[in-house]
Tab-separated table of C-alpha atoms and ligand atoms in Angstrom:
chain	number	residue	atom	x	y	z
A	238	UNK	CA	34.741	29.030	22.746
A	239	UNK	CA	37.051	26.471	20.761
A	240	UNK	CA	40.318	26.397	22.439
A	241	UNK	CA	43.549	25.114	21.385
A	242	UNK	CA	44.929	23.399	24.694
A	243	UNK	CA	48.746	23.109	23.856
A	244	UNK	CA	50.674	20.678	26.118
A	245	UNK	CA	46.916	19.480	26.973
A	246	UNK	CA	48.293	15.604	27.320
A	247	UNK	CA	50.523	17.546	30.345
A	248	UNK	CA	50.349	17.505	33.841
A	249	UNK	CA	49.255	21.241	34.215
A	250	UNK	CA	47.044	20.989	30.901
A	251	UNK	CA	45.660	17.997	31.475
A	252	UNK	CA	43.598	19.187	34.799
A	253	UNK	CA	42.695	22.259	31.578
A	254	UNK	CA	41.366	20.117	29.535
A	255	UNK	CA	38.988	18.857	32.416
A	256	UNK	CA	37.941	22.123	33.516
A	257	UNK	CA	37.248	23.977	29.624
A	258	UNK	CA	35.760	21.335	28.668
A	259	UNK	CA	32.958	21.000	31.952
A	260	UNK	CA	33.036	24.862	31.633
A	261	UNK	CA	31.304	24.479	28.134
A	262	UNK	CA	34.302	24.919	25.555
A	263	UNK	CA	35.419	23.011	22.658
A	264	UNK	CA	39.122	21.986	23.492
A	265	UNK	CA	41.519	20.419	21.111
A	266	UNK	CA	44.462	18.901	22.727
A	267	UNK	CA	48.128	19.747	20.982
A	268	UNK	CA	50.818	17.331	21.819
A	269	UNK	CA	53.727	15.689	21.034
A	270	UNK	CA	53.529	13.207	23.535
A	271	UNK	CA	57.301	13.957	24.797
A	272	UNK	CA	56.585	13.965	28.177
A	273	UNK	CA	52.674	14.124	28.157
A	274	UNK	CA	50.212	11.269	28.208
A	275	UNK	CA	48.404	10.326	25.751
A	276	UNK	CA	45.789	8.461	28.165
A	277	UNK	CA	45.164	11.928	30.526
A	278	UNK	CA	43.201	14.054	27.932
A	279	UNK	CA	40.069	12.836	28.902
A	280	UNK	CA	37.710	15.068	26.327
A	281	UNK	CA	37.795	16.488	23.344
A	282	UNK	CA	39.934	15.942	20.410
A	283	UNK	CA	43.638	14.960	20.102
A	284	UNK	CA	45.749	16.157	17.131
A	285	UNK	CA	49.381	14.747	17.482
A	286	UNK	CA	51.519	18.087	16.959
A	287	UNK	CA	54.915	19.188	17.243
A	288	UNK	CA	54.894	23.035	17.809
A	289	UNK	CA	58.131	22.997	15.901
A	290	UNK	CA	56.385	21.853	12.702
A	291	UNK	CA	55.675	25.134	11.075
A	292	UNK	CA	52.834	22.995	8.806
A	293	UNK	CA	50.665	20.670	10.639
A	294	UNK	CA	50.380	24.054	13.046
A	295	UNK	CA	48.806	25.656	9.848
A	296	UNK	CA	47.248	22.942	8.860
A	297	UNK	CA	45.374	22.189	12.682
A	298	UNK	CA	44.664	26.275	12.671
A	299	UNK	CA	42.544	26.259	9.681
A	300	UNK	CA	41.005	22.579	10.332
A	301	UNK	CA	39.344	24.311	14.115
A	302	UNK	CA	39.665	28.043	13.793
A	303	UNK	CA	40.374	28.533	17.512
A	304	UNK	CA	39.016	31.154	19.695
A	305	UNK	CA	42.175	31.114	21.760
A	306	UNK	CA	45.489	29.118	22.327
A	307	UNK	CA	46.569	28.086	25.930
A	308	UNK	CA	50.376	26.895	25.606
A	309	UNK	CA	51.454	24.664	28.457
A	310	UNK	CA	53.885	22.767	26.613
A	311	UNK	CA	57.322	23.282	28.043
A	312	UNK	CA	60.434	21.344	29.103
A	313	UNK	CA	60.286	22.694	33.173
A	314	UNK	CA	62.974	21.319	34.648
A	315	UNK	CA	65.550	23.759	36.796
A	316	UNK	CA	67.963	21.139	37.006
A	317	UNK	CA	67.964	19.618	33.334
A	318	UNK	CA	68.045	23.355	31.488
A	319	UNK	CA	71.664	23.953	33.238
A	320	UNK	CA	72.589	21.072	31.940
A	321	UNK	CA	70.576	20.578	28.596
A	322	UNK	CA	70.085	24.666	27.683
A	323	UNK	CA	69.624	23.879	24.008
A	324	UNK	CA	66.877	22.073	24.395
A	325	UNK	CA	65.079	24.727	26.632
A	326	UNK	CA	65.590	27.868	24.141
A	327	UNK	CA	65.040	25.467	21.294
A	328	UNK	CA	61.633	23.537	22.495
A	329	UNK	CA	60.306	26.761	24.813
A	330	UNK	CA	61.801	29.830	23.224
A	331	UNK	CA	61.995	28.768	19.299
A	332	UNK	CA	58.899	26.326	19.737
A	333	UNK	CA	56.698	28.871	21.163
A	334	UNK	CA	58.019	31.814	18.309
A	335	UNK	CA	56.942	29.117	15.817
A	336	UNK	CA	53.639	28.902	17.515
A	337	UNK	CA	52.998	32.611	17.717
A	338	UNK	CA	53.834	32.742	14.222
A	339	UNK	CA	50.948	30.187	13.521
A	340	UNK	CA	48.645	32.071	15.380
A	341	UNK	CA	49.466	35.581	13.752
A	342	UNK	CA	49.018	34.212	10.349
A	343	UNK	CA	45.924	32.312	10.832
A	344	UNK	CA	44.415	35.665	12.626
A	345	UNK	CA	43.801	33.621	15.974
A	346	UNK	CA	45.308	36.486	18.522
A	347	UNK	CA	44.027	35.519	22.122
A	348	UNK	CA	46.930	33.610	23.553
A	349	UNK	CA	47.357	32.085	27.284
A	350	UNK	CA	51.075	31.602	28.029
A	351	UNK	CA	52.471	29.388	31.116
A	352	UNK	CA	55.290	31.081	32.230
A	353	UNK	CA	57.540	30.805	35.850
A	354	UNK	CA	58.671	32.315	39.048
A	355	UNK	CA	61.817	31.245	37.971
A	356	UNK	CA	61.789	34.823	35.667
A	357	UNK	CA	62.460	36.048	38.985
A	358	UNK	CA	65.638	34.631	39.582
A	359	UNK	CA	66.642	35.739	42.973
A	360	UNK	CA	64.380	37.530	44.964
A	361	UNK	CA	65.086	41.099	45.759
A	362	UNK	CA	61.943	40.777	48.286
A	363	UNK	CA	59.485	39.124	49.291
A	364	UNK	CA	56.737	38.431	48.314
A	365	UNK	CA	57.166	38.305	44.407
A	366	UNK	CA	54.445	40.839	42.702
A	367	UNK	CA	54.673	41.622	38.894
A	368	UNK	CA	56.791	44.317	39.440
A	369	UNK	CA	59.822	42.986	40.509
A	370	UNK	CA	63.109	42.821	38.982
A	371	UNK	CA	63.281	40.009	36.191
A	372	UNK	CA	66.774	38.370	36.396
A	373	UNK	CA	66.248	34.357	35.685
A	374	UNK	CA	69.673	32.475	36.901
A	375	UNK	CA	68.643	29.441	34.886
A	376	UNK	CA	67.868	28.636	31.513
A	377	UNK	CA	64.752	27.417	32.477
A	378	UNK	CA	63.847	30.982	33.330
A	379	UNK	CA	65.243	32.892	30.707
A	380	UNK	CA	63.625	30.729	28.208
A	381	UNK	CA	60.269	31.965	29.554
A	382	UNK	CA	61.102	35.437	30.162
A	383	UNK	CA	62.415	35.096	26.371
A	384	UNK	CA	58.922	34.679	25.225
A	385	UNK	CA	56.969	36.913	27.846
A	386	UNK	CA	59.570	39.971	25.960
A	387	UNK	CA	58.094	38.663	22.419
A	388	UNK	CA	54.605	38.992	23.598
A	389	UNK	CA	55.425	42.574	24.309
A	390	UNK	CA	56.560	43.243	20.904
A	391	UNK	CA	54.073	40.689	19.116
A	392	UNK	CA	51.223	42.904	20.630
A	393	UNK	CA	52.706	46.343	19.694
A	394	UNK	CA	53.122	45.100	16.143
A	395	UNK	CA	50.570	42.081	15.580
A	396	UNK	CA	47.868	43.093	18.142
A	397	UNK	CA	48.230	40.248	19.548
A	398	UNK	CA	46.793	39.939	23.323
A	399	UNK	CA	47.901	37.869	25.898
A	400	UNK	CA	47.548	36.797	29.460
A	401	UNK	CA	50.785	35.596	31.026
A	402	UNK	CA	50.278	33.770	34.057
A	403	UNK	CA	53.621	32.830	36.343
A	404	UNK	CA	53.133	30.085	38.091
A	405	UNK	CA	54.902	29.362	41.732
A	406	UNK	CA	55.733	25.416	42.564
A	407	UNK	CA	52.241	24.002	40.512
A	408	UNK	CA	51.118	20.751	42.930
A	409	UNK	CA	48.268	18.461	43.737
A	410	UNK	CA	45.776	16.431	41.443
A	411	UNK	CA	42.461	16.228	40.316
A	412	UNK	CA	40.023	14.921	42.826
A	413	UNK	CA	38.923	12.072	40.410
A	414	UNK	CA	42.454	10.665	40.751
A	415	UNK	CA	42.590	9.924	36.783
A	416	UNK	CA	44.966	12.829	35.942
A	417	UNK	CA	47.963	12.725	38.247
A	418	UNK	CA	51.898	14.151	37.728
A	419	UNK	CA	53.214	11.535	35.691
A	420	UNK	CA	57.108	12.995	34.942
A	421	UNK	CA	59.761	10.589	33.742
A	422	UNK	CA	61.866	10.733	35.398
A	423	UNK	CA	59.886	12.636	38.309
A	424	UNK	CA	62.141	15.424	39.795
A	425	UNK	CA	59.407	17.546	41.620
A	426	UNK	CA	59.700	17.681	45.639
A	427	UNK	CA	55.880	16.415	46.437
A	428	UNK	CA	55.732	13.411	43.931
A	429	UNK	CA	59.028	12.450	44.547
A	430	UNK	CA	57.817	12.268	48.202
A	431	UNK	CA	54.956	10.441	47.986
A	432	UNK	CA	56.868	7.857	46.051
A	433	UNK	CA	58.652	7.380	48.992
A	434	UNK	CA	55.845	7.198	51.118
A	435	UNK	CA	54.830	4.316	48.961
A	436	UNK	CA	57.939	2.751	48.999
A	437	UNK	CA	58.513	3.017	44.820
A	438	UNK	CA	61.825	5.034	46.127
A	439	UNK	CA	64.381	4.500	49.282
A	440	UNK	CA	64.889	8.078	50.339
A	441	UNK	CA	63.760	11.607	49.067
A	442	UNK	CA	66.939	13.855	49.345
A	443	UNK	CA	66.728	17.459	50.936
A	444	UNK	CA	69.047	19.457	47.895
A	445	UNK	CA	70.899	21.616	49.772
A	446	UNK	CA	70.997	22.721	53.726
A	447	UNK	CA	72.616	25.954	53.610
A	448	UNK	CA	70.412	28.404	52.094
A	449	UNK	CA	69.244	31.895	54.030
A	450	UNK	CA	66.240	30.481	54.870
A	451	UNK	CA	64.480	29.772	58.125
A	452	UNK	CA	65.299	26.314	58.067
A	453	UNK	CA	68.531	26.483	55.535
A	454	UNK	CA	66.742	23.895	53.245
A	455	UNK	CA	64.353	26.550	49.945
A	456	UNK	CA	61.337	27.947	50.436
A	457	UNK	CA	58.445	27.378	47.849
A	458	UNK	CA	54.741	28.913	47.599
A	459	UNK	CA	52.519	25.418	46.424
A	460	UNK	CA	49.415	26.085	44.137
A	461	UNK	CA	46.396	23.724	43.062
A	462	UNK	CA	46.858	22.402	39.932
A	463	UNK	CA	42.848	23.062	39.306
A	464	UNK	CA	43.157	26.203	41.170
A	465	UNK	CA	45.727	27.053	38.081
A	466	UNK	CA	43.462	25.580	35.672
A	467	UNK	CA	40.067	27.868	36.911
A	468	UNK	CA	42.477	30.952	36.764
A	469	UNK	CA	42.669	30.322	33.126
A	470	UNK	CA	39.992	30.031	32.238
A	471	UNK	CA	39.125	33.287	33.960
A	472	UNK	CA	41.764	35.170	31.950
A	473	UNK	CA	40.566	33.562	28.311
A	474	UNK	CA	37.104	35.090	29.432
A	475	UNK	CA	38.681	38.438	30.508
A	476	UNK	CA	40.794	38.580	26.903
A	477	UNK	CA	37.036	37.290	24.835
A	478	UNK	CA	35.519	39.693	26.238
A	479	UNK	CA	36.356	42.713	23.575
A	480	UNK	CA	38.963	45.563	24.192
A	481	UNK	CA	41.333	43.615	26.386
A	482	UNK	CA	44.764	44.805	27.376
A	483	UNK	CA	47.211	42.249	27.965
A	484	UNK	CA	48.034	41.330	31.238
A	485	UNK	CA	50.695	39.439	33.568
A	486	UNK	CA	49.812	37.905	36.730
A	487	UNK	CA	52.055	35.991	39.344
A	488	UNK	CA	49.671	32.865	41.037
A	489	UNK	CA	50.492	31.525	44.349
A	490	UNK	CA	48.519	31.400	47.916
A	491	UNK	CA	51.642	33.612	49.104
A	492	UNK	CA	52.572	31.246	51.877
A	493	UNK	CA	56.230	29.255	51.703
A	494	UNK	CA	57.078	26.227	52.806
A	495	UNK	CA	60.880	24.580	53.198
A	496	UNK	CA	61.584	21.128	51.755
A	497	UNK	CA	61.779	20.553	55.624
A	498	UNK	CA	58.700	21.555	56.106
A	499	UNK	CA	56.957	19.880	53.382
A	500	UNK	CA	58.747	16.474	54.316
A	501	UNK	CA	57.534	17.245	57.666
A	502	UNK	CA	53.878	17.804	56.328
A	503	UNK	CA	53.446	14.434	54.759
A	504	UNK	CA	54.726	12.868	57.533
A	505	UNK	CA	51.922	14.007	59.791
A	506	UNK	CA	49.411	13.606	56.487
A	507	UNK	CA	50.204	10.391	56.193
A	508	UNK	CA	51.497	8.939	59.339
A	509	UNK	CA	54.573	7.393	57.765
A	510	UNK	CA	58.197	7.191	58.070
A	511	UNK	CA	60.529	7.336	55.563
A	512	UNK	CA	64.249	8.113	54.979
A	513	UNK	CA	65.603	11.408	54.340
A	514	UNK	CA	69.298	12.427	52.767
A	515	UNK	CA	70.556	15.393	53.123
A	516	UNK	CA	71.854	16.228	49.824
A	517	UNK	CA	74.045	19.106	47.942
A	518	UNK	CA	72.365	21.817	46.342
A	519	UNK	CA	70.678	21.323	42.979
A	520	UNK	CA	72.058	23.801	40.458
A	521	UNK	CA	69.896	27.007	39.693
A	522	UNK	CA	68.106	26.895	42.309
A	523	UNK	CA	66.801	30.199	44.348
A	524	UNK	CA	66.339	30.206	48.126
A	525	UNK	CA	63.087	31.518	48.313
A	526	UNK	CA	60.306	32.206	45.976
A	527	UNK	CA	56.848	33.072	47.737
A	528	UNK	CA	54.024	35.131	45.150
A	529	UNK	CA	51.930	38.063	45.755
A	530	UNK	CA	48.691	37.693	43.521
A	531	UNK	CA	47.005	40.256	44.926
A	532	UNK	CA	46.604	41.908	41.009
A	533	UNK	CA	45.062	38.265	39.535
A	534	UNK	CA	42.601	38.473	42.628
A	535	UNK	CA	41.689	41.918	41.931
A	536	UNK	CA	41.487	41.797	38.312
A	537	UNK	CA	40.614	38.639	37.194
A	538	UNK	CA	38.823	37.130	40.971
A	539	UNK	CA	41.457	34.886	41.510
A	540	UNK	CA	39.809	32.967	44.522
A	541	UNK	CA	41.824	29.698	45.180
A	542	UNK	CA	39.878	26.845	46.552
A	543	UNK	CA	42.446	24.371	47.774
A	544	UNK	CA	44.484	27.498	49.451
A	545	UNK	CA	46.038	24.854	51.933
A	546	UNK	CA	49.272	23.264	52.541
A	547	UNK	CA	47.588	20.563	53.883
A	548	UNK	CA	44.732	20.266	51.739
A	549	UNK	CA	46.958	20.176	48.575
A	550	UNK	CA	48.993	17.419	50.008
A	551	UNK	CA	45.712	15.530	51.077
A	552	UNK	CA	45.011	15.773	47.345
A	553	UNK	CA	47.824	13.534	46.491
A	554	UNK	CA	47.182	11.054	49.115
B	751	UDP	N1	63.875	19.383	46.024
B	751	UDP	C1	64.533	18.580	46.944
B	751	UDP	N2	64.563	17.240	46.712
B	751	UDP	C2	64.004	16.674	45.614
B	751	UDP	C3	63.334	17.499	44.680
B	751	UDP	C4	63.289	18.866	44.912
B	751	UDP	O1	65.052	19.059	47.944
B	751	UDP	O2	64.098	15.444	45.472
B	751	UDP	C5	63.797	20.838	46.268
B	751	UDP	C6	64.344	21.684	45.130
B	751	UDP	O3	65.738	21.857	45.263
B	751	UDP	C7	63.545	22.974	45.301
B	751	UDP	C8	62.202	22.503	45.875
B	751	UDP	O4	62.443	21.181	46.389
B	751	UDP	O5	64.169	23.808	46.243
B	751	UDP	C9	61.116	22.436	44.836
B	751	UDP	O6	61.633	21.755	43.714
B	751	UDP	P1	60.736	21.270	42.517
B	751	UDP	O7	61.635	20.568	41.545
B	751	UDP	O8	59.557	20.518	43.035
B	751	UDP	O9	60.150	22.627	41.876
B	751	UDP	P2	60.901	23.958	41.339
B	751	UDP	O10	60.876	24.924	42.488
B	751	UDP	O11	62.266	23.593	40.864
B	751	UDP	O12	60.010	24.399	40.226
C-alpha cells in the first residue's frame, strides 16, 4: 500500500513510519516541521507540507495517489490549548477539514485519524470504552472530537471510511533509540522525568495533589508508542480490505498509574534520586483517565507487546 504518513516527522508518526515501512508499504512523510523532526523519518520520502495549504495537498495527492492517509499531525498539548485555543481549532480542527477535503477530491477515502482520551473529558466511569459520554473540558479535546463528528458526516455523504483510534497517555521509544520524544518545550510527565534523572532539569513538579484519586496526584493508562504504531497498521489493513465500516477504538493496557506512582517507578528503574515539587494543578486536566480496549482487541487483535509499566519505562532508559 502507499500511505500518506501525516505528522510522520512526529513523535507518534515517526515510530509509523518505521513500522509501514518494515511492514512492506510505501510511506510518504507529510510535515511541516513545526514541532516534528526532520532527522526522525528514517524511510521513505519527505514532502515538506502544510495541511493548511489547500494546493501543495492537491498537488502531493496526485504526485503518489495514496492508498490511505494516517494524520498524526496535531498541536497535543492540554495545557497550551487553554491558553492558545486558536491555534488548536485552527491547526487540528480547520487543518484536518482542509485535509479531508484533499482527500475527498482526489478520491483517496481510507483515512486513519489520531484522536484523544481527552474527548472524554471527565470520566463518568471507569474504565473508558467507546461508549461513554463525550464531554472534552479542554480545547485540546474538543478540537478532536470536532473532527471525529466530521468523519461521521464525511462518511454518510462522501463515503469516506475511517478508523479513529483514541489514544490514552502515548509513551516509550523505539528500541533502536534513533526516534525518541523530542517536544520543545517537553511538557509530558515521563520525558520530563527522565530529564531529571539525567540532570538536564532540577526538579519534575507533581501538578496538583488534590485530585479524587488514590494518591490525590492523576491517574493515567501509558501505551507503547510501537504498540500504537502496530495497531495502525492493523486498522489500514482492516479498512483495505473491501466493505469496511468505520470504526472507533479507545487504546490503552487499562491499567493507571498516578504521577506518584510513575515518579516512584523510575526511581526503582533507575536507582536515582531526584527532586520533586509539589506543584498546583495544570489547567484542563481530568483526574483519571484509564481505557477499556477490549473492542480494538476483539476486532482488530489488538495484542500489545510492551503491556508493562515497567517495561515501557525501561524503554526510555
Ligand atoms: N504532569 C505532572 N508534571 C509534569 C508533567 C505532567 O504532574 O511535569 C501530570 C499532568 O498534570 C497529567 C499527567 O502528568 O496529570 C500526564 O501528563 P502528560 O502531559 O504527560 O499527558 P496528558 O495526560 O496531558 O496527555
Amino acid at each position: 500500500m502507499t500511505l500518506f504518513i501525516v505528522g510522520g516527522a512526529g513523535y507518534i508518526g515517526s515510530h509509523m513510519v518505521k513500522l509501514a515501512h518494515l511492514a512492506g508499504h510505501e510511506v510518504i512523510t507529510l510535515d511541516n516541521l513545526s514541532t516534528g523532526h526532520r532527522d526522525a523519518v528514517l524511510y521513505g520520502a519527505f514532502e515538506y507540507c502544510d495541511i493548511q495549504d489547500a494546493n501543495r495537498l492537491n498537488e502531493l495527492f496526485k504526485k503518489y495517489t495514496p492508498d490511505a492517509v494516517m494524520h498524526f499531525s496535531a498541536y497535543s498539548l492540554v495545557g497550551e490549548s487553554m491558553s492558545d485555543p486558536y491555534k488548536y481549532y485552527n491547526n487540528n480542527t480547520v487543518g484536518t477539514l482542509n485535509l479531508l477535503k484533499a482527500m475527498i477530491d482526489n478520491d483517496c477515502k481510507n483515512f486513519i485519524f489520531s484522536s484523544t482520551a481527552a474527548v472524554f473529558g471527565n470520566p463518568e466511569y471507569i474504565p473508558i470504552d467507546e461508549k461513554h459520554p463525550k464531554a472534552p473540558i479542554n480545547p485540546y479535546g474538543k478540537s478532536k472530537l470536532m473532527i471525529e463528528q466530521m468523519l461521521e458526516d464525511f462518511d454518510t455523504a462522501y463515503g469516506l471510511k475511517y478508523v479513529v483510534f483514541r489514544y490514552f497517555n502515548a509513551a516509550g521509544h523505539d528500541e533502536s533509540g534513533k526516534l525518541t520524544e523530542r517536544h520543545d518545550p517537553e511538557t509530558h510527565l515521563l520525558p520530563l522525568i527522565m530529564q531529571t534523572v539525567r540532570g538536564e532539569r532540577e526538579a519534575i513538579s507533581i501538578y496538583g495533589n488534590d485530585y479524587d484519586t488514590k494518591d490525590g496526584t492523576c491517574v493515567r493508562d501509558y501505551i507503547h508508542v510501537n504498540d500504537l504504531s502496530r495497531v495502525h497498521l492493523q486498522g489500514v489493513e482492516y479498512l483495505m480490505g473491501g466493505d469496511a465500516d468505520s470504526k472507533v477504538y479507545n487504546l490503552g493496557n487499562g491499567e493507571g498509574f498516578s504521577v506518584k506512582e510513575i515518579i516512584e517507578k523510575v526511581k526503582e528503574i533507575t536507582g536515582k534520586e531526584f527532586k520533586v515539587i509539589e506543584d498546583d494543578r495544570r489547567a484542563g486536566d481530568p483526574a483519571t483517565l484509564i481505557a477499556s480496549s477490549q473492542r480494538a482487541k476483539k476486532e482488530l487483535g489488538f495484542a500489545p507487546e510492551v503491556d508493562k509499566i515497567d517495561d515501557i519505562i525501561k524503554t526510555l532508559t
